[in-house]
Amino acid sequence: MFVLLAVTTLALQQPVADTSPFRALTLPTPTRVRSSGGAPGPEYWQQEASYTIRATLDTGPSLLTGTETIHYINHSPDALAFVWVQIEQNIFSKASITYQLNQPPLHFAGGAVFDFTGKGFIGGITIDHFASGGNELVRTEYGTMMRVELPAPLAPGAAIDFDVAWRFPVPPYGGGRMGRIGNRLYEFGQWYPRLVVYDDVNGWNPLPYIGAGEFYLEYGDYDVTLTLPAGYLVAATGTVQNPTEVWSPTIRQRIEQATTATERVQVVTKAEATANGAHPAAGTKSWHLTATNVRDFAWAASPEFRWDASGWNGIQINTFYRPTAAPWEEANRMARFTIQHFSETWATYPWPHATTVEGLIEGMEYPMLTFVPSIAKREDQFWVLMHEFGHQWFPMIVGSDERRYPWMDEGFNTFIDYGAAEGYFKGTAYGDTVRRELLTAFRVSAIPGNEQPLITKPVEQRDLAWGAYQKPALMLTVLRDQVLGRETFERAMREYVRRWKFKHPQPADFFRTFANVSGRDLDWFWREWVFTTARLDQAADSVRAVGSDSTYVFLSNRAQMVLPLTLQLRFADGTNETRLLPVEMWYLEDRFTARFATPKPVVAVVVDPTASLPDMNRANNRWGR
Ligand SMILES: [Zn+2]
């Protein structure tokens, strides 16, 4: 007895790992900054960076020269001895990781190509001056990042102004997210030195700009003056402050008309754009723009823009395009539908205008402004135009860390995009089936051994289209349709947007918001979809009639992923019935006996009868005839 007891005690002391798929997810400990319920805590803080920029574009050598004042407020509880600054034009310098690796372009389905090397273009930014209070600051460049020593530690609550002067040659066609076509069209993103985010999770976030990972940026206000040849029209983040100096009376009158127009008003017609492009105007013009509470500023300019505008809910909807871009005749209608759809579904668009520019960039988003190519196929044109506008919600309104978590940016956006595509093409074969692309993508892309968890950093992802875009969209579709139901899902998603609007959420904030708002433990779901590459194989093993009024259906879960199970019962009399079994069916083991009280003989059962799940083996989903 004594011996036996000793053995038992020893056995009890051996640590046994909890391998249940339902074990708790390990999340960072909640703080006063990020609460256990997923909302910003009572001591939530984030830094503030506001910019006053004056830049001049010389279209001869295509050189952009600027001066900039950065007003930086330290809302953190820490004294900062130095700051990190992003100088992303250096992606085109020989010192950049991108140049050293000479990495091949990123290819996406549909033929979009992002060549971040600029097809071998050597450029980069020259910082002529980086000072504070008249004193030049010590700085060290590391490719696209620069560390700047402060004259004295910046105390919590204190602010500092940096005075910067810089210049760079504008990369030609192929520059990934920005660039130009000769001197006929310029699209500017990542163009001025910007403060790196300092947050409560990582401190500074100076992850290099390599290409695939986009941007994690502070919110602030912008006051920007752009000087360029007089014949160029500018489209930009922000509101034009000197309309009488930059727009003709005719343009101003048409813009006014567009404010309440449900269909496009042609602010600059095709004939006018063509004529403008053929006759360069002499001299230069300065455009003064301001923007409030945005995380970046982008702009585009061309002497031959067509410009359509309409209005929705006080928001000016603008589409700028070259006379050659025939598919863009419909772009304004697409843009207006998109802004309305996302506003009504997720959160009201918060800025005075939503503008998209047709050109060389295959698709890129900045606050209030997107860059989109002209695409012949109508569905694809809508998709890219709408997708880039979807980014106004993720990550322009909800400012997550794109350089680490593309699934919270591209992924959430791709999910909401399917709703917009279903709406715009409602009643067509495309509109009614477009979401099923996600299951096709699963079959093509979820290759065991190659697939990586969603949490993988974008620059480490072998299949970014799947890992950053489609899989997260499939994940949220499954969560909405199979786990939570539409109403509960949308309530949680809207609450996440409301809580983190103009803030910096982390993955745990998203998980905790969903758990708290939906009232459901979803740790198992996030583990499967975000942190692992678990696969699904639900199976119908057999069916047995028990007595005269019961049927037992024997089901099994043959792979790692657990999900609720939808079961269709087919009866001898030709009728059928569908039951949704909750995920708790897999609590005890990976086999489950579903018992149904029914006097009607069951002749067949089908698991996932609508084929809505990424089940890796559908051959075992059916029992009977
Ligand atoms: Zn995107």
XYZ file of C-alpha atoms and ligand atoms in Angstrom:
626
model
C 0.000 0.000 0.000
C 2.752 2.375 0.996
C 4.791 1.564 -2.114
C 1.811 1.950 -4.405
C 0.964 5.338 -2.896
C 4.526 6.561 -3.409
C 4.436 5.608 -7.095
C 1.135 7.416 -7.552
C 2.475 10.541 -5.901
C 5.499 10.478 -8.163
C 3.288 10.038 -11.203
C 1.163 12.995 -10.168
C 4.239 15.170 -10.031
C 5.174 14.545 -13.647
C 4.188 17.599 -15.674
C 1.699 16.712 -18.356
C 1.167 19.219 -21.128
C -2.412 20.182 -21.896
C -2.700 19.267 -25.543
C -6.425 19.927 -25.841
C -7.341 22.098 -28.818
C -9.472 24.024 -26.317
C -6.640 24.948 -23.929
C -6.240 28.643 -23.201
C -4.280 30.740 -25.663
C -1.200 32.337 -24.148
C -1.718 36.083 -24.500
C 0.265 39.005 -23.078
C -0.781 39.941 -19.541
C -3.385 42.748 -19.613
C -2.184 46.155 -18.448
C -3.596 49.584 -17.629
C -2.822 50.389 -21.271
C -4.499 47.327 -22.841
C -7.354 45.886 -20.812
C -8.312 42.253 -20.264
C -11.543 42.909 -22.154
C -9.727 43.963 -25.322
C -10.370 47.716 -25.126
C -7.780 50.443 -24.670
C -7.145 50.689 -20.916
C -7.563 53.758 -18.696
C -3.891 54.634 -19.223
C -3.828 53.987 -22.957
C -1.351 56.257 -24.725
C 0.146 56.679 -28.123
C 2.635 59.114 -29.563
C 1.688 62.014 -31.800
C 3.628 63.176 -34.844
C 2.432 66.176 -36.868
C 4.121 67.428 -39.987
C 4.511 70.735 -41.778
C 6.055 70.024 -45.162
C 7.082 72.236 -48.087
C 8.155 70.297 -51.148
C 9.031 71.271 -54.695
C 8.886 68.908 -57.620
C 11.305 69.646 -60.445
C 9.863 67.634 -63.304
C 13.021 68.034 -65.393
C 15.316 65.719 -63.423
C 12.265 64.426 -61.476
C 13.749 65.535 -58.193
C 11.681 66.203 -55.090
C 13.173 68.623 -52.568
C 11.572 69.330 -49.239
C 11.771 70.939 -45.856
C 9.774 69.586 -42.986
C 8.992 70.349 -39.374
C 7.976 67.379 -37.272
C 6.150 68.204 -34.062
C 6.545 65.123 -31.890
C 4.712 64.723 -28.586
C 5.878 62.083 -26.136
C 2.695 60.748 -24.505
C 4.563 57.663 -23.261
C 5.601 57.259 -19.636
C 9.228 56.926 -20.769
C 11.977 59.499 -21.278
C 13.340 59.084 -24.808
C 17.055 59.583 -25.409
C 16.770 59.041 -29.163
C 14.130 58.637 -31.853
C 13.913 56.366 -34.886
C 12.926 57.855 -38.218
C 11.845 56.020 -41.365
C 13.629 57.185 -44.503
C 11.909 54.796 -46.883
C 13.222 56.299 -50.087
C 16.371 54.471 -49.079
C 14.726 51.260 -50.257
C 16.230 52.488 -53.563
C 19.688 53.090 -52.076
C 22.562 50.640 -52.235
C 22.507 50.450 -48.426
C 19.012 48.961 -48.308
C 18.297 45.334 -47.558
C 16.108 45.225 -50.677
C 18.989 46.368 -52.882
C 21.501 44.023 -51.259
C 19.181 41.055 -51.674
C 18.073 42.129 -55.167
C 14.897 40.284 -54.334
C 12.543 39.161 -57.096
C 9.266 41.086 -57.452
C 6.190 40.077 -55.474
C 3.650 38.462 -57.789
C -0.049 38.327 -57.007
C -2.917 36.474 -58.607
C -4.311 38.472 -61.513
C -0.831 39.506 -62.630
C -0.146 42.384 -60.212
C 3.595 42.804 -59.708
C 5.333 44.841 -57.040
C 9.000 45.357 -57.824
C 10.469 47.010 -54.756
C 13.939 47.231 -56.248
C 12.578 49.792 -58.730
C 13.903 47.550 -61.500
C 17.451 48.293 -60.434
C 16.958 52.060 -59.991
C 19.519 53.501 -57.577
C 18.179 56.430 -55.637
C 17.625 57.103 -51.973
C 17.067 60.153 -49.840
C 19.693 62.717 -48.925
C 19.106 64.288 -45.530
C 20.709 67.707 -45.792
C 19.668 68.794 -42.378
C 18.047 67.245 -39.266
C 18.035 69.691 -36.393
C 16.229 70.781 -33.279
C 16.376 74.293 -31.807
C 18.910 75.258 -34.459
C 21.302 72.432 -33.553
C 22.124 69.672 -35.994
C 21.423 66.293 -34.386
C 23.680 63.257 -34.481
C 22.160 60.599 -36.685
C 22.987 57.141 -37.979
C 21.391 55.643 -41.054
C 20.626 51.948 -41.305
C 19.177 51.574 -44.792
C 15.532 52.664 -44.507
C 15.832 53.518 -40.809
C 17.669 56.321 -39.070
C 18.470 56.764 -35.407
C 18.594 60.372 -34.212
C 20.144 61.288 -30.852
C 18.199 63.914 -28.914
C 20.047 66.832 -27.272
C 18.491 65.775 -23.944
C 16.063 62.954 -23.078
C 12.515 63.881 -24.095
C 10.506 63.698 -20.868
C 7.051 62.104 -20.649
C 4.514 64.695 -21.783
C 7.140 66.858 -23.498
C 7.268 67.789 -27.177
C 10.090 68.457 -29.600
C 10.261 70.016 -33.070
C 12.588 68.599 -35.684
C 13.577 70.717 -38.674
C 14.497 68.552 -41.618
C 15.678 69.212 -45.163
C 15.853 66.428 -47.714
C 15.767 65.557 -51.409
C 15.508 62.465 -53.570
C 15.272 61.482 -57.238
C 11.804 60.080 -57.947
C 12.103 56.421 -58.968
C 10.798 55.634 -62.452
C 8.098 53.146 -63.373
C 8.256 50.003 -61.273
C 8.991 51.494 -57.896
C 6.551 49.239 -56.042
C 4.315 51.607 -54.097
C 5.254 54.951 -55.669
C 6.968 56.280 -58.749
C 6.379 58.039 -62.032
C 5.750 57.602 -65.731
C 8.247 59.962 -67.344
C 7.191 63.364 -66.135
C 3.536 62.801 -67.057
C 2.372 61.145 -63.845
C 3.804 61.134 -60.348
C 2.565 59.098 -57.414
C 4.149 59.815 -54.040
C 4.062 57.586 -50.979
C 6.825 56.988 -48.390
C 8.332 60.226 -49.571
C 9.201 62.272 -46.480
C 11.036 61.257 -43.271
C 8.477 59.929 -40.764
C 8.670 59.041 -37.092
C 8.681 55.344 -36.244
C 5.947 54.229 -33.834
C 6.952 54.045 -30.182
C 4.407 51.905 -28.312
C 3.800 50.080 -25.038
C 4.494 46.667 -26.592
C 7.823 46.970 -28.430
C 9.041 50.444 -27.546
C 10.439 51.642 -30.874
C 9.358 49.670 -33.948
C 12.205 50.234 -36.415
C 11.594 47.171 -38.585
C 13.277 47.883 -41.921
C 11.210 48.630 -45.022
C 11.993 45.739 -47.333
C 8.855 45.675 -49.471
C 6.232 43.165 -48.411
C 5.649 44.679 -44.951
C 3.784 47.962 -45.196
C 3.654 50.682 -42.563
C 3.082 51.198 -38.861
C 2.648 54.920 -38.303
C 1.611 57.487 -35.715
C -1.454 59.682 -36.107
C -1.091 63.418 -36.441
C -2.021 66.524 -38.410
C -0.492 67.638 -41.697
C 0.094 70.999 -43.304
C 1.634 70.442 -46.704
C 2.584 72.861 -49.467
C 3.527 71.360 -52.822
C 5.063 73.414 -55.598
C 5.114 72.078 -59.138
C 4.615 73.150 -62.761
C 1.451 75.203 -63.153
C -0.249 72.796 -65.563
C -0.252 69.862 -63.140
C -3.351 68.837 -61.187
C -2.723 67.467 -57.700
C -4.702 64.765 -55.884
C -3.725 64.305 -52.254
C -4.513 63.359 -48.699
C -6.054 66.424 -47.083
C -8.127 69.406 -48.093
C -6.980 72.114 -50.500
C -6.691 75.388 -48.578
C -6.106 77.714 -51.543
C -8.741 76.631 -54.089
C -8.861 79.966 -55.919
C -5.124 79.769 -56.615
C -5.034 76.193 -57.926
C -8.424 75.605 -59.545
C -10.172 77.535 -62.307
C -13.651 78.962 -61.654
C -15.070 76.207 -63.899
C -13.445 73.463 -61.813
C -14.600 75.041 -58.566
C -18.148 75.314 -59.860
C -18.159 71.645 -60.927
C -16.721 70.493 -57.580
C -19.530 72.380 -55.848
C -22.055 70.654 -58.096
C -20.483 67.258 -57.314
C -20.928 67.615 -53.539
C -24.518 66.415 -53.769
C -24.295 64.441 -57.030
C -25.133 60.739 -56.902
C -23.576 60.202 -60.339
C -20.228 61.583 -61.476
C -19.768 65.205 -62.426
C -16.932 65.529 -64.918
C -14.757 68.117 -63.213
C -12.156 67.751 -65.942
C -13.489 66.142 -69.114
C -11.568 63.904 -71.474
C -11.222 66.685 -74.037
C -10.024 69.135 -71.390
C -7.522 66.639 -69.949
C -6.126 65.868 -73.391
C -5.809 69.576 -74.195
C -4.170 70.302 -70.812
C -1.657 67.510 -71.421
C -0.796 68.857 -74.881
C -0.126 72.432 -73.787
C 2.208 72.755 -70.806
C 1.432 75.871 -68.765
C 4.284 78.205 -67.876
C 5.472 78.816 -64.333
C 4.730 76.994 -61.114
C 1.825 76.702 -58.713
C 1.773 75.916 -55.002
C -0.900 73.688 -53.506
C -1.641 74.108 -49.823
C -3.301 71.132 -48.133
C -4.167 70.192 -44.571
C -5.307 66.940 -42.992
C -6.368 66.134 -39.450
C -5.776 62.906 -37.537
C -4.252 60.813 -40.294
C -1.316 58.426 -40.166
C 0.327 59.418 -43.432
C 0.141 61.770 -46.387
C 0.375 60.854 -50.072
C -0.165 62.721 -53.332
C -0.174 62.420 -57.081
C 0.212 64.901 -59.920
C -0.231 64.927 -63.674
C -0.800 67.518 -66.414
C -3.391 65.256 -68.048
C -5.725 64.037 -65.331
C -9.374 63.509 -66.039
C -11.328 64.116 -62.854
C -14.776 62.812 -61.941
C -16.442 63.641 -58.641
C -19.626 62.840 -56.763
C -20.794 63.086 -53.181
C -22.050 60.782 -50.479
C -22.974 61.814 -46.950
C -20.922 64.990 -47.250
C -17.870 63.084 -48.473
C -16.410 64.111 -51.824
C -15.671 61.055 -53.971
C -12.918 61.751 -56.517
C -11.494 59.655 -59.339
C -8.452 60.924 -61.227
C -7.319 59.117 -64.366
C -5.506 59.498 -67.627
C -7.505 59.902 -70.870
C -6.256 56.439 -71.925
C -7.909 54.696 -68.958
C -11.247 53.709 -70.519
C -12.387 51.408 -67.647
C -12.316 54.415 -65.335
C -15.499 55.866 -66.814
C -17.259 53.721 -64.185
C -14.672 54.198 -61.437
C -16.492 57.021 -59.672
C -19.662 54.968 -59.344
C -17.566 52.083 -57.983
C -15.816 54.391 -55.546
C -19.035 55.939 -54.291
C -20.673 52.546 -53.766
C -17.595 51.336 -51.893
C -17.363 54.269 -49.487
C -21.094 54.028 -48.759
C -21.009 50.238 -48.301
C -18.084 50.219 -45.861
C -19.448 53.258 -44.005
C -22.838 51.649 -43.501
C -21.441 48.232 -42.603
C -18.422 48.945 -40.364
C -17.864 52.599 -39.432
C -18.581 55.967 -41.028
C -15.797 57.236 -43.256
C -14.225 59.995 -41.147
C -12.510 62.296 -43.656
C -13.824 64.986 -46.069
C -12.866 63.213 -49.289
C -12.080 59.767 -50.670
C -9.890 59.928 -53.746
C -8.366 57.352 -56.053
C -5.760 57.862 -58.752
C -5.284 55.668 -61.797
C -1.694 55.030 -62.767
C 1.362 52.835 -62.587
C 0.948 51.496 -59.075
C -0.787 48.095 -58.944
C -2.710 49.087 -55.847
C -1.689 51.028 -52.755
C -3.453 52.844 -49.988
C -2.837 56.023 -48.011
C -5.264 58.089 -45.918
C -7.994 59.543 -48.181
C -5.947 58.602 -51.260
C -5.352 55.354 -53.123
C -3.325 54.350 -56.194
C -5.024 51.867 -58.529
C -4.236 50.644 -62.053
C -6.645 50.630 -64.983
C -7.930 47.080 -65.517
C -9.954 45.927 -68.523
C -12.061 43.310 -66.714
C -14.838 45.120 -64.848
C -14.928 42.773 -61.842
C -11.168 43.040 -61.347
C -11.249 46.819 -61.742
C -13.909 47.056 -59.062
C -12.015 44.672 -56.797
C -8.711 46.563 -56.764
C -10.352 50.005 -56.553
C -12.647 48.843 -53.747
C -9.873 46.924 -51.939
C -7.610 49.961 -51.724
C -10.527 52.001 -50.345
C -11.210 49.188 -47.867
C -7.825 50.033 -46.386
C -9.310 53.326 -45.200
C -10.917 51.131 -42.502
C -7.956 48.789 -42.003
C -5.346 50.218 -41.304
C -6.086 53.943 -41.785
C -8.940 54.158 -39.251
C -7.898 51.114 -37.179
C -4.149 51.699 -37.075
C -2.680 48.222 -36.631
C 0.944 47.221 -37.168
C 1.119 46.265 -40.847
C 4.802 45.534 -40.752
C 4.171 42.644 -38.346
C 0.530 41.628 -38.808
C -0.669 41.769 -42.421
C -3.635 39.532 -41.496
C -5.079 42.413 -39.411
C -4.680 44.775 -42.355
C -4.812 43.021 -45.740
C -6.747 40.134 -44.205
C -9.486 42.088 -42.446
C -9.743 44.288 -45.511
C -10.039 41.321 -47.882
C -12.810 39.929 -45.686
C -14.857 43.136 -45.856
C -14.071 43.365 -49.584
C -16.103 40.240 -50.288
C -19.142 41.941 -48.776
C -18.622 44.949 -51.054
C -18.171 42.780 -54.164
C -21.299 40.801 -53.265
C -23.155 44.101 -52.966
C -21.929 45.803 -56.140
C -22.487 42.703 -58.273
C -25.595 41.501 -56.439
C -27.772 39.249 -58.564
C -24.981 38.357 -60.995
C -23.210 35.002 -61.120
C -20.008 36.713 -60.027
C -21.595 38.565 -57.121
C -23.404 35.509 -55.847
C -20.372 33.201 -55.923
C -17.316 35.427 -55.505
C -16.699 34.436 -51.874
C -16.244 30.824 -52.925
C -12.894 31.906 -54.392
C -11.601 31.564 -50.845
C -12.188 27.798 -50.862
C -10.521 27.530 -54.272
C -7.587 29.481 -52.860
C -7.472 27.043 -49.953
C -7.187 24.071 -52.309
C -4.443 25.754 -54.337
C -2.482 27.458 -51.573
C -2.843 25.587 -48.279
C 0.004 23.247 -49.093
C 1.157 21.265 -46.048
C 4.820 21.957 -45.419
C 4.733 25.217 -47.347
C 1.837 26.941 -45.607
C 2.813 29.222 -42.729
C 0.742 30.509 -39.793
C -0.957 33.882 -40.289
C 1.117 35.348 -37.480
C 4.240 35.093 -39.675
C 5.771 38.468 -40.560
C 4.974 39.528 -44.153
C 8.616 39.621 -45.229
C 8.947 35.973 -44.164
C 5.826 34.760 -45.960
C 6.337 32.526 -48.973
C 2.746 32.952 -50.149
C 1.622 36.413 -49.118
C -1.578 36.309 -51.200
C -2.772 33.352 -49.141
C -1.286 34.131 -45.738
C -2.032 37.849 -45.660
C -5.174 38.173 -47.790
C -7.226 35.096 -48.547
C -6.715 32.876 -45.527
C -7.629 35.598 -43.025
C -10.707 36.388 -45.151
C -11.664 32.706 -45.119
C -11.026 32.611 -41.371
C -13.435 35.493 -40.702
C -16.002 34.065 -43.116
C -15.921 30.733 -41.258
C -16.102 32.552 -37.916
C -19.106 34.574 -39.081
C -21.037 31.858 -40.892
C -20.128 28.691 -38.973
C -19.220 29.757 -35.446
C -20.794 33.032 -34.295
C -23.556 33.834 -36.749
C -23.679 37.091 -38.689
C -25.246 39.301 -36.041
C -22.856 38.386 -33.231
C -19.856 38.481 -35.544
C -20.695 41.918 -36.905
C -21.368 43.285 -33.444
C -17.894 42.150 -32.327
C -16.162 43.428 -35.469
C -17.841 46.837 -35.250
C -16.922 47.073 -31.598
C -13.292 46.279 -32.448
C -13.334 49.106 -35.029
C -15.037 51.492 -32.586
C -12.602 50.742 -29.765
C -9.447 50.990 -31.859
C -10.366 53.804 -34.234
C -7.278 56.026 -34.639
C -5.396 53.789 -32.202
C -2.866 50.944 -32.330
C -4.424 47.518 -31.604
C -2.386 44.352 -31.105
C -3.611 40.823 -31.948
C -4.545 40.171 -28.301
C -6.794 43.249 -28.287
C -8.668 41.818 -31.241
C -8.985 38.328 -29.663
C -10.120 39.741 -26.322
C -12.663 42.055 -27.939
C -14.203 39.129 -29.809
C -14.314 36.907 -26.714
C -15.890 39.623 -24.594
C -18.408 40.938 -27.091
C -19.511 37.542 -28.411
C -19.434 35.846 -25.005
C -17.637 32.913 -26.583
C -14.302 31.334 -25.811
C -12.553 31.493 -29.185
C -8.995 30.640 -28.087
C -9.207 27.365 -30.005
C -10.301 29.168 -33.149
C -7.490 31.753 -33.142
C -4.903 29.087 -32.316
C -5.933 27.011 -35.332
C -6.210 29.851 -37.798
C -3.634 32.400 -36.639
C -0.899 30.509 -34.829
C -0.864 27.122 -36.570
C -1.597 25.627 -39.954
C -4.109 23.157 -38.507
C -6.207 21.407 -41.126
C -9.807 20.278 -41.051
C -11.207 16.841 -41.761
C -14.705 16.237 -40.438
C -16.184 12.816 -41.231
C -19.463 10.920 -41.074
C -18.467 7.397 -39.982
C -21.758 5.540 -39.718
C -25.417 5.756 -38.792
C -27.486 3.412 -36.634
C -31.199 3.340 -35.941
C -31.880 2.839 -32.219
C -35.341 1.552 -31.384
C -38.151 2.979 -33.482
C -37.688 6.660 -32.681
C -33.969 7.427 -32.551
C -30.999 7.629 -34.869
C -27.360 7.782 -33.802
C -24.892 9.413 -36.195
C -21.248 8.578 -35.516
C -18.975 11.482 -36.425
C -15.242 12.014 -36.159
C -12.723 14.807 -36.352
C -9.763 13.334 -38.192
C -7.357 16.285 -38.384
C -6.085 18.912 -35.928
C -8.635 21.675 -36.558
C -11.881 21.699 -34.581
C -14.977 23.528 -35.771
C -18.723 23.256 -35.273
C -20.222 20.629 -37.592
C -23.141 21.108 -39.936
C -24.970 17.861 -40.541
C -27.677 17.190 -43.058
C -29.973 14.228 -42.336
C -31.674 12.712 -45.363
C -34.788 10.663 -44.658
C -36.330 7.721 -46.481
C -39.358 9.855 -47.411
C -37.149 12.218 -49.440
C -37.147 15.058 -46.931
C -34.069 16.392 -45.212
C -33.091 18.439 -42.210
C -29.921 20.348 -41.327
C -28.512 20.605 -37.806
C -25.597 22.703 -36.565
C -23.655 20.910 -33.816
C -21.613 23.280 -31.623
C -17.856 22.935 -31.363
C -18.193 21.676 -27.775
C -18.928 18.282 -29.372
C -15.136 17.822 -29.542
C -14.474 18.659 -25.869
C -13.989 15.081 -24.713
C -12.586 13.295 -27.721
C -12.325 13.413 -31.486
C -15.311 11.102 -31.931
C -18.887 12.122 -31.273
C -22.212 10.354 -31.345
C -24.990 12.707 -32.350
C -28.357 11.388 -31.161
C -31.517 12.480 -32.948
C -35.066 11.727 -31.857
C -36.809 10.971 -35.132
C -39.190 8.227 -36.139
C -38.241 8.618 -39.802
C -35.519 6.292 -41.076
C -32.312 8.143 -41.993
C -30.902 6.923 -45.287
C -27.961 9.290 -45.608
C -26.054 11.988 -43.745
C -23.790 14.698 -45.165
C -21.271 16.707 -43.181
C -20.924 20.332 -44.363
C -23.620 19.890 -47.048
C -23.015 23.315 -48.639
C -19.258 22.609 -48.878
C -18.512 25.851 -47.043
C -15.563 24.610 -45.026
C -11.970 23.974 -46.094
C -12.332 20.266 -45.415
C -9.225 18.520 -46.766
C -11.003 15.250 -47.473
C -14.615 15.512 -48.565
C -14.793 11.827 -49.536
C -15.513 10.892 -45.894
C -18.178 13.585 -45.396
C -21.033 11.406 -46.607
C -22.607 8.230 -45.307
C -25.388 6.411 -47.125
C -27.003 7.095 -50.466
Zn -4.211 45.764 -49.627
